[in-house]
Every structure is written in C-alpha cells, then in structure tokens.
Amino acid sequence: MKMHPTPFEAPSWLLWVWFGLTLLSAAYVAWDLFTRTPEMKVMKWGWVLVTLYTGPMGLLIYWFSCREPSPGTHEQFVAPLWKQAVGSTIHCAAGDATGIIVAAGITGYFGLRMGVDIWVEYAAGFVFGLFIFQALFMKDMLGMSYGQALRSSFLPEWMSMNAMMAGMLPTMVVLMSRDMRAMEATSPWFWASMSAATLVGVAVAYPVNWWLVKHKLKHGMGTERALGKGGAMAAAAPQHAGMAMAGMSHAMPPASASGHAGHAMPGMSMAGDGQVSAGRKALVTVLTLVLLAAGYYVAARYGDLSMRPGQPMNMPEMAMPGRTH
C-alpha cells in the first residue's frame, strides 16, 4: 500500500547542534592542518572535506591518526599501517563522497527516481575520485603524467569506490525512504543523511584501503616534509629527502630522487612487496562488487528505489498506525 514518509524522530534542535559541532570540528582541523601539522596539501583539503561531512567523528579520527602530537614527529606518528590506511580512506572519501553528494543534490533538484539517482551518484563519485583527487592531485607525487596517473589509479580507485558506495548507498536510501525531505539539498535532513552515509561508507571502505596500502597499490598517510606540499620530494629538506610514503609502489620523479629514494619514513612499516598477482587483484575487485551488490540489496529491501522527491513512497511492509492487516 502507499504510505507517506514519516520524519526522523530526532528533534530539530539536535540536528542543529550537530551542524554547529561539525563547523567547529572542520574549523579546528583546517586550522591545525594549515598551521602546524605537515600533511600533504591534497590531504589537508581531504581532511577538511571529510570532517565537514562527518562532523565530530571526523575530528576524532583526525586527532588519533594524523594530527602531529609535537613538532617534528609527524613521520613517526603516521607510520603504523592502520594510520596509513586511514589516510588512504580519507583521500578516497574526500573525492568519492563529494561526487556522490553533489550528484544527489542535482538529481534531487530534477526529481529523478531513486533507482536512477544512485547510479548517477556512483558515476559522479568515481569521476570525482579518479579524475580529480587521485590522478590530478597525485600525479606529481607519482612522478607521472596525468594520463599515466589515471591508468595507475583506475583499479585501486574503483575498488575503493565500490566499497565506499556499498556503505553510502543503503544508508542514503533507507534514511531518505523514511523522510522525503532528505532527498532535497535545501533541507537540513539531506545533510544529516549524507553525514550518516559518509560515516558508514568510510567504515566499509577502510578494510579495502588497508589491503591496498599494505600491498602498495595506494598511498597512505604522508607528510610534506618528506614529500613536499604537492607530493613531490622536498628538495629543501635533505634530512627528510628520499622518504616515501608507506604503500607507494611508484618511483619518484628523477629530479627529486636521491640516494635515499624509496626509503620509508622513520618507523613506517613497508608491509607487502608491491607484487600482487592479477588473480588476487581480480579477487579483491570481485569482493568489492559483492559488497556493492549487498548494499544495493539492503537499499532495495529496506528502502524505496521508486521514490521521487515530493512523492509518496511505497513501503508495503510498514503498517499504518492504528490499522491492522
């Protein structure tokens, strides 16, 4: 039977408190990154974006995985593999979630059906992640042309995107199915839904990014003292020159390489030998597609993929208050 959506039970004031804490969290992360923590430029912006999407949770993750505890210790602080994987996941989320959120706002404006909307969002997330946050921002660090960076980043980004969308897709659809206001970017409920979806997406994408970093298929957390503000070697810092981020399998640009090129940052685990067979890559790729399919199933099972902004949805399994079957 046809039902009109029911709004979230959370009071509006709680939502605005969350938004206020989100702005404060993002402001602190931006201040810390641009004044004291020597993270790479692309990751500075990545952290700010993800904190805007995830609020105090983003600040908490940043505090324990990236924030430099005292001057000159960032290399050692971000060395553990789990922190390297956090950096890779944040980089993934910054591009993918941005594309998904932008697309969701546009498709909501044009009133597209949710079943179409989610695949437009998937494509937009992949485009933002691959063409901007991966290839464009990382080509200098990879020591490659833009085209080479695209080819090198395609498979790892696709794996990450599948996992990210596997978490975001069902979260968005289920929440929007229960409050149609969340389909319109002008509503605060839209941003609340996207915040929740990004958090779930980051959680699902983390294990995939951990595997990619461990096997040197993606970069991990870095520091501009070793890799420069844009990702290239910092020629002005010989004491750090030649330090490479854990998980990076690509050669540095010849102009920036030194006799120490390829060394890890102090204390950084260089787990994995960077030689991953095509079969293992294919297997993990299939697993990410299975994750995406599972996310789609949850969305279709517990949400309404036929809904459009402003229209009633079909939720046959939910009983109307006061009615019996």
GROMACS .gro file of C-alpha atoms in nm:
model
  325
    1MET     CA    1   0.000   0.000   0.000
    2LYS     CA    2   0.102   0.360  -0.045
    3MET     CA    3   0.235   0.546   0.253
    4HIS     CA    4   0.357   0.895   0.318
    5PRO     CA    5   0.703   0.908   0.470
    6THR     CA    6   0.748   0.958   0.839
    7PRO     CA    7   1.004   1.214   0.957
    8PHE     CA    8   1.312   1.132   1.159
    9GLU     CA    9   1.238   1.107   1.528
   10ALA     CA   10   1.541   1.317   1.623
   11PRO     CA   11   1.437   1.669   1.727
   12SER     CA   12   1.541   1.955   1.501
   13TRP     CA   13   1.746   2.123   1.772
   14LEU     CA   14   1.967   1.814   1.796
   15LEU     CA   15   2.033   1.836   1.424
   16TRP     CA   16   2.143   2.198   1.452
   17VAL     CA   17   2.367   2.114   1.746
   18TRP     CA   18   2.533   1.851   1.525
   19PHE     CA   19   2.581   2.105   1.246
   20GLY     CA   20   2.732   2.352   1.490
   21LEU     CA   21   2.975   2.092   1.621
   22THR     CA   22   3.055   1.997   1.261
   23LEU     CA   23   3.154   2.353   1.172
   24LEU     CA   24   3.369   2.381   1.484
   25SER     CA   25   3.533   2.045   1.408
   26ALA     CA   26   3.608   2.139   1.047
   27ALA     CA   27   3.742   2.479   1.155
   28TYR     CA   28   3.979   2.319   1.404
   29VAL     CA   29   4.101   2.057   1.155
   30ALA     CA   30   4.163   2.328   0.894
   31TRP     CA   31   4.347   2.548   1.144
   32ASP     CA   32   4.563   2.262   1.268
   33LEU     CA   33   4.650   2.135   0.920
   34PHE     CA   34   4.736   2.473   0.772
   35THR     CA   35   4.932   2.599   1.072
   36ARG     CA   36   5.108   2.307   1.242
   37THR     CA   37   5.055   1.954   1.103
   38PRO     CA   38   5.274   1.898   0.793
   39GLU     CA   39   5.029   1.684   0.596
   40MET     CA   40   5.039   1.698   0.215
   41LYS     CA   41   4.826   1.966   0.051
   42VAL     CA   42   4.580   1.726  -0.111
   43MET     CA   43   4.526   1.554   0.222
   44LYS     CA   44   4.478   1.884   0.403
   45TRP     CA   45   4.178   1.957   0.182
   46GLY     CA   46   4.068   1.595   0.201
   47TRP     CA   47   4.057   1.604   0.579
   48VAL     CA   48   3.865   1.932   0.583
   49LEU     CA   49   3.604   1.799   0.339
   50VAL     CA   50   3.558   1.469   0.520
   51THR     CA   51   3.526   1.648   0.855
   52LEU     CA   52   3.258   1.871   0.704
   53TYR     CA   53   3.073   1.554   0.606
   54THR     CA   54   3.129   1.358   0.928
   55GLY     CA   55   3.147   1.625   1.198
   56PRO     CA   56   3.297   1.543   1.539
   57MET     CA   57   3.362   1.185   1.426
   58GLY     CA   58   3.591   1.318   1.155
   59LEU     CA   59   3.774   1.531   1.411
   60LEU     CA   60   3.814   1.228   1.637
   61ILE     CA   61   3.962   1.019   1.354
   62TYR     CA   62   4.193   1.305   1.258
   63TRP     CA   63   4.312   1.356   1.615
   64PHE     CA   64   4.420   0.996   1.665
   65SER     CA   65   4.553   0.919   1.317
   66CYS     CA   66   4.703   1.235   1.164
   67ARG     CA   67   4.738   1.533   1.400
   68GLU     CA   68   5.105   1.589   1.482
   69PRO     CA   69   5.135   1.546   1.860
   70SER     CA   70   5.453   1.754   1.885
   71PRO     CA   71   5.678   1.933   1.633
   72GLY     CA   72   5.889   1.706   1.415
   73THR     CA   73   5.706   1.383   1.500
   74HIS     CA   74   5.455   1.352   1.217
   75GLU     CA   75   5.654   1.096   1.019
   76GLN     CA   76   5.677   0.860   1.315
   77PHE     CA   77   5.321   0.930   1.430
   78VAL     CA   78   5.159   0.832   1.099
   79ALA     CA   79   5.390   0.535   1.038
   80PRO     CA   80   5.168   0.245   1.160
   81LEU     CA   81   4.986   0.066   0.882
   82TRP     CA   82   4.643   0.131   1.034
   83LYS     CA   83   4.706   0.507   1.018
   84GLN     CA   84   4.838   0.477   0.664
   85ALA     CA   85   4.513   0.302   0.573
   86VAL     CA   86   4.313   0.580   0.740
   87GLY     CA   87   4.491   0.833   0.518
   88SER     CA   88   4.409   0.632   0.207
   89THR     CA   89   4.044   0.601   0.313
   90ILE     CA   90   4.012   0.974   0.383
   91HIS     CA   91   4.161   1.051   0.042
   92CYS     CA   92   3.907   0.813  -0.112
   93ALA     CA   93   3.615   0.958   0.084
   94ALA     CA   94   3.706   1.318   0.004
   95GLY     CA   95   3.668   1.259  -0.369
   96ASP     CA   96   3.402   0.989  -0.378
   97ALA     CA   97   3.169   1.135  -0.114
   98THR     CA   98   3.198   1.482  -0.267
   99GLY     CA   99   3.092   1.348  -0.606
  100ILE     CA  100   2.807   1.150  -0.453
  101ILE     CA  101   2.677   1.445  -0.251
  102VAL     CA  102   2.696   1.686  -0.545
  103ALA     CA  103   2.514   1.438  -0.769
  104ALA     CA  104   2.250   1.371  -0.502
  105GLY     CA  105   2.176   1.742  -0.478
  106ILE     CA  106   2.143   1.775  -0.856
  107THR     CA  107   1.930   1.463  -0.908
  108GLY     CA  108   1.707   1.568  -0.620
  109TYR     CA  109   1.653   1.905  -0.786
  110PHE     CA  110   1.546   1.738  -1.111
  111GLY     CA  111   1.326   1.488  -0.929
  112LEU     CA  112   1.491   1.172  -1.056
  113ARG     CA  113   1.373   0.838  -0.925
  114MET     CA  114   1.598   0.698  -0.652
  115GLY     CA  115   1.674   0.386  -0.856
  116VAL     CA  116   1.831   0.612  -1.122
  117ASP     CA  117   1.971   0.861  -0.873
  118ILE     CA  118   2.200   0.612  -0.700
  119TRP     CA  119   2.382   0.516  -1.020
  120VAL     CA  120   2.428   0.879  -1.122
  121GLU     CA  121   2.580   0.930  -0.779
  122TYR     CA  122   2.803   0.625  -0.823
  123ALA     CA  123   2.934   0.757  -1.155
  124ALA     CA  124   2.987   1.107  -1.014
  125GLY     CA  125   3.170   0.973  -0.710
  126PHE     CA  126   3.402   0.768  -0.929
  127VAL     CA  127   3.469   1.063  -1.162
  128PHE     CA  128   3.548   1.299  -0.873
  129GLY     CA  129   3.763   1.041  -0.702
  130LEU     CA  130   3.960   0.924  -1.006
  131PHE     CA  131   3.994   1.232  -1.227
  132ILE     CA  132   4.042   1.491  -0.951
  133PHE     CA  133   4.151   1.353  -0.615
  134GLN     CA  134   4.357   1.066  -0.750
  135ALA     CA  135   4.506   1.148  -1.091
  136LEU     CA  136   4.506   1.530  -1.086
  137PHE     CA  137   4.620   1.586  -0.729
  138MET     CA  138   4.855   1.289  -0.709
  139LYS     CA  139   5.034   1.294  -1.046
  140ASP     CA  140   5.328   1.497  -0.911
  141MET     CA  141   5.382   1.260  -0.622
  142LEU     CA  142   5.358   0.961  -0.854
  143GLY     CA  143   5.609   1.122  -1.089
  144MET     CA  144   5.377   1.063  -1.384
  145SER     CA  145   5.183   1.248  -1.648
  146TYR     CA  146   4.811   1.295  -1.590
  147GLY     CA  147   4.728   1.012  -1.830
  148GLN     CA  148   4.972   0.776  -1.663
  149ALA     CA  149   4.833   0.867  -1.322
  150LEU     CA  150   4.482   0.791  -1.446
  151ARG     CA  151   4.582   0.445  -1.564
  152SER     CA  152   4.775   0.373  -1.246
  153SER     CA  153   4.494   0.490  -1.018
  154PHE     CA  154   4.199   0.335  -1.202
  155LEU     CA  155   4.179  -0.008  -1.038
  156PRO     CA  156   4.258   0.098  -0.678
  157GLU     CA  157   4.011   0.386  -0.705
  158TRP     CA  158   3.743   0.156  -0.847
  159MET     CA  159   3.789  -0.088  -0.559
  160SER     CA  160   3.769   0.195  -0.307
  161MET     CA  161   3.466   0.347  -0.477
  162ASN     CA  162   3.278   0.017  -0.475
  163ALA     CA  163   3.334  -0.019  -0.102
  164MET     CA  164   3.251   0.345  -0.030
  165MET     CA  165   2.925   0.324  -0.224
  166ALA     CA  166   2.843  -0.012  -0.063
  167GLY     CA  167   2.816   0.176   0.266
  168MET     CA  168   2.668   0.503   0.145
  169LEU     CA  169   2.402   0.363  -0.089
  170PRO     CA  170   2.183   0.172   0.160
  171THR     CA  171   2.227   0.438   0.428
  172MET     CA  172   2.106   0.715   0.197
  173VAL     CA  173   1.817   0.518   0.052
  174VAL     CA  174   1.686   0.388   0.385
  175LEU     CA  175   1.705   0.728   0.555
  176MET     CA  176   1.551   0.910   0.259
  177SER     CA  177   1.277   0.649   0.236
  178ARG     CA  178   1.171   0.745   0.586
  179ASP     CA  179   1.183   1.120   0.533
  180MET     CA  180   1.141   1.260   0.184
  181ARG     CA  181   1.286   1.592   0.296
  182ALA     CA  182   1.625   1.421   0.295
  183MET     CA  183   1.613   1.399  -0.086
  184GLU     CA  184   1.636   1.777  -0.129
  185ALA     CA  185   1.968   1.956  -0.081
  186THR     CA  186   1.791   2.262   0.061
  187SER     CA  187   1.677   2.060   0.362
  188PRO     CA  188   1.899   2.007   0.669
  189TRP     CA  189   1.778   1.646   0.671
  190PHE     CA  190   1.959   1.594   0.340
  191TRP     CA  191   2.288   1.691   0.502
  192ALA     CA  192   2.216   1.477   0.806
  193SER     CA  193   2.157   1.178   0.579
  194MET     CA  194   2.476   1.246   0.384
  195SER     CA  195   2.673   1.276   0.706
  196ALA     CA  196   2.548   0.937   0.825
  197ALA     CA  197   2.605   0.783   0.482
  198THR     CA  198   2.963   0.911   0.463
  199LEU     CA  199   3.044   0.768   0.806
  200VAL     CA  200   2.912   0.427   0.704
  201GLY     CA  201   3.093   0.450   0.371
  202VAL     CA  202   3.424   0.527   0.541
  203ALA     CA  203   3.379   0.229   0.774
  204VAL     CA  204   3.308  -0.009   0.485
  205ALA     CA  205   3.589   0.130   0.267
  206TYR     CA  206   3.857   0.112   0.537
  207PRO     CA  207   3.937  -0.264   0.510
  208VAL     CA  208   3.970  -0.237   0.132
  209ASN     CA  209   4.204   0.061   0.163
  210TRP     CA  210   4.403  -0.122   0.430
  211TRP     CA  211   4.463  -0.406   0.183
  212LEU     CA  212   4.552  -0.164  -0.098
  213VAL     CA  213   4.803   0.024   0.117
  214LYS     CA  214   4.953  -0.294   0.260
  215HIS     CA  215   5.023  -0.419  -0.092
  216LYS     CA  216   5.145  -0.081  -0.221
  217LEU     CA  217   4.856  -0.030  -0.459
  218LYS     CA  218   4.758   0.300  -0.293
  219HIS     CA  219   4.943   0.563  -0.094
  220GLY     CA  220   4.891   0.603   0.277
  221MET     CA  221   4.925   0.900   0.510
  222GLY     CA  222   5.215   1.129   0.422
  223THR     CA  223   5.398   1.440   0.531
  224GLU     CA  224   5.505   1.740   0.325
  225ARG     CA  225   5.844   1.746   0.499
  226ALA     CA  226   5.927   1.426   0.314
  227LEU     CA  227   5.711   1.454   0.006
  228GLY     CA  228   5.660   1.826  -0.045
  229LYS     CA  229   5.340   2.029  -0.032
  230GLY     CA  230   5.223   1.891  -0.364
  231GLY     CA  231   5.352   1.541  -0.308
  232ALA     CA  232   5.693   1.572  -0.476
  233MET     CA  233   6.013   1.529  -0.278
  234ALA     CA  234   6.102   1.827  -0.062
  235ALA     CA  235   6.440   1.931  -0.201
  236ALA     CA  236   6.486   2.189   0.072
  237ALA     CA  237   6.474   1.930   0.348
  238PRO     CA  238   6.768   1.693   0.293
  239GLN     CA  239   6.724   1.533   0.633
  240HIS     CA  240   6.390   1.405   0.511
  241ALA     CA  241   6.466   1.373   0.140
  242GLY     CA  242   6.405   1.037  -0.014
  243MET     CA  243   6.144   0.933   0.240
  244ALA     CA  244   5.849   0.774   0.065
  245MET     CA  245   5.503   0.712   0.195
  246ALA     CA  246   5.428   0.359   0.301
  247GLY     CA  247   5.238   0.169   0.040
  248MET     CA  248   5.367   0.373  -0.255
  249SER     CA  249   5.499   0.147  -0.527
  250HIS     CA  250   5.569   0.411  -0.791
  251ALA     CA  251   5.907   0.570  -0.848
  252MET     CA  252   5.961   0.931  -0.752
  253PRO     CA  253   6.038   1.194  -1.016
  254PRO     CA  254   6.402   1.175  -1.128
  255ALA     CA  255   6.461   1.539  -1.041
  256SER     CA  256   6.369   1.477  -0.681
  257ALA     CA  257   6.519   1.136  -0.629
  258SER     CA  258   6.824   1.098  -0.412
  259GLY     CA  259   7.047   0.823  -0.293
  260HIS     CA  260   6.789   0.752  -0.028
  261ALA     CA  261   6.492   0.740  -0.263
  262GLY     CA  262   6.244   0.473  -0.173
  263HIS     CA  263   6.327   0.466   0.198
  264ALA     CA  264   6.031   0.463   0.428
  265MET     CA  265   5.957   0.739   0.672
  266PRO     CA  266   6.109   0.662   1.013
  267GLY     CA  267   5.925   0.381   1.183
  268MET     CA  268   5.696   0.328   0.888
  269SER     CA  269   5.601  -0.026   0.804
  270MET     CA  270   5.665  -0.116   0.443
  271ALA     CA  271   5.440  -0.419   0.463
  272GLY     CA  272   5.390  -0.605   0.139
  273ASP     CA  273   5.628  -0.632  -0.152
  274GLY     CA  274   5.418  -0.444  -0.404
  275GLN     CA  275   5.395  -0.755  -0.624
  276VAL     CA  276   5.028  -0.851  -0.624
  277SER     CA  277   4.920  -1.108  -0.879
  278ALA     CA  278   4.649  -1.027  -1.130
  279GLY     CA  279   4.443  -1.307  -0.978
  280ARG     CA  280   4.449  -1.153  -0.631
  281LYS     CA  281   4.361  -0.812  -0.769
  282ALA     CA  282   4.071  -0.966  -0.959
  283LEU     CA  283   3.952  -1.149  -0.647
  284VAL     CA  284   3.951  -0.836  -0.432
  285THR     CA  285   3.781  -0.642  -0.711
  286VAL     CA  286   3.506  -0.905  -0.724
  287LEU     CA  287   3.471  -0.888  -0.345
  288THR     CA  288   3.417  -0.511  -0.365
  289LEU     CA  289   3.149  -0.569  -0.630
  290VAL     CA  290   2.985  -0.822  -0.397
  291LEU     CA  291   2.989  -0.557  -0.124
  292LEU     CA  292   2.826  -0.311  -0.363
  293ALA     CA  293   2.562  -0.568  -0.459
  294ALA     CA  294   2.491  -0.633  -0.091
  295GLY     CA  295   2.450  -0.260  -0.034
  296TYR     CA  296   2.207  -0.242  -0.324
  297TYR     CA  297   2.010  -0.536  -0.184
  298VAL     CA  298   1.977  -0.367   0.156
  299ALA     CA  299   1.865  -0.045  -0.013
  300ALA     CA  300   1.604  -0.226  -0.224
  301ARG     CA  301   1.488  -0.443   0.066
  302TYR     CA  302   1.451  -0.175   0.332
  303GLY     CA  303   1.406   0.139   0.122
  304ASP     CA  304   1.204   0.250  -0.179
  305LEU     CA  305   1.403   0.282  -0.502
  306SER     CA  306   1.096   0.402  -0.693
  307MET     CA  307   1.050   0.718  -0.487
  308ARG     CA  308   1.100   1.070  -0.617
  309PRO     CA  309   1.133   1.395  -0.420
  310GLY     CA  310   0.793   1.517  -0.303
  311GLN     CA  311   0.607   1.198  -0.391
  312PRO     CA  312   0.467   0.932  -0.157
  313MET     CA  313   0.669   0.614  -0.136
  314ASN     CA  314   0.574   0.252  -0.144
  315MET     CA  315   0.662   0.079   0.184
  316PRO     CA  316   0.437  -0.227   0.188
  317GLU     CA  317   0.588  -0.383   0.497
  318MET     CA  318   0.523  -0.090   0.729
  319ALA     CA  319   0.183  -0.078   0.896
  320MET     CA  320  -0.006   0.247   0.932
  321PRO     CA  321  -0.061   0.348   1.295
  322GLY     CA  322  -0.398   0.228   1.417
  323ARG     CA  323  -0.452  -0.011   1.127
  324THR     CA  324  -0.443  -0.388   1.126
  325HIS     CA  325  -0.392  -0.633   0.843
   0.00000   0.00000   0.00000
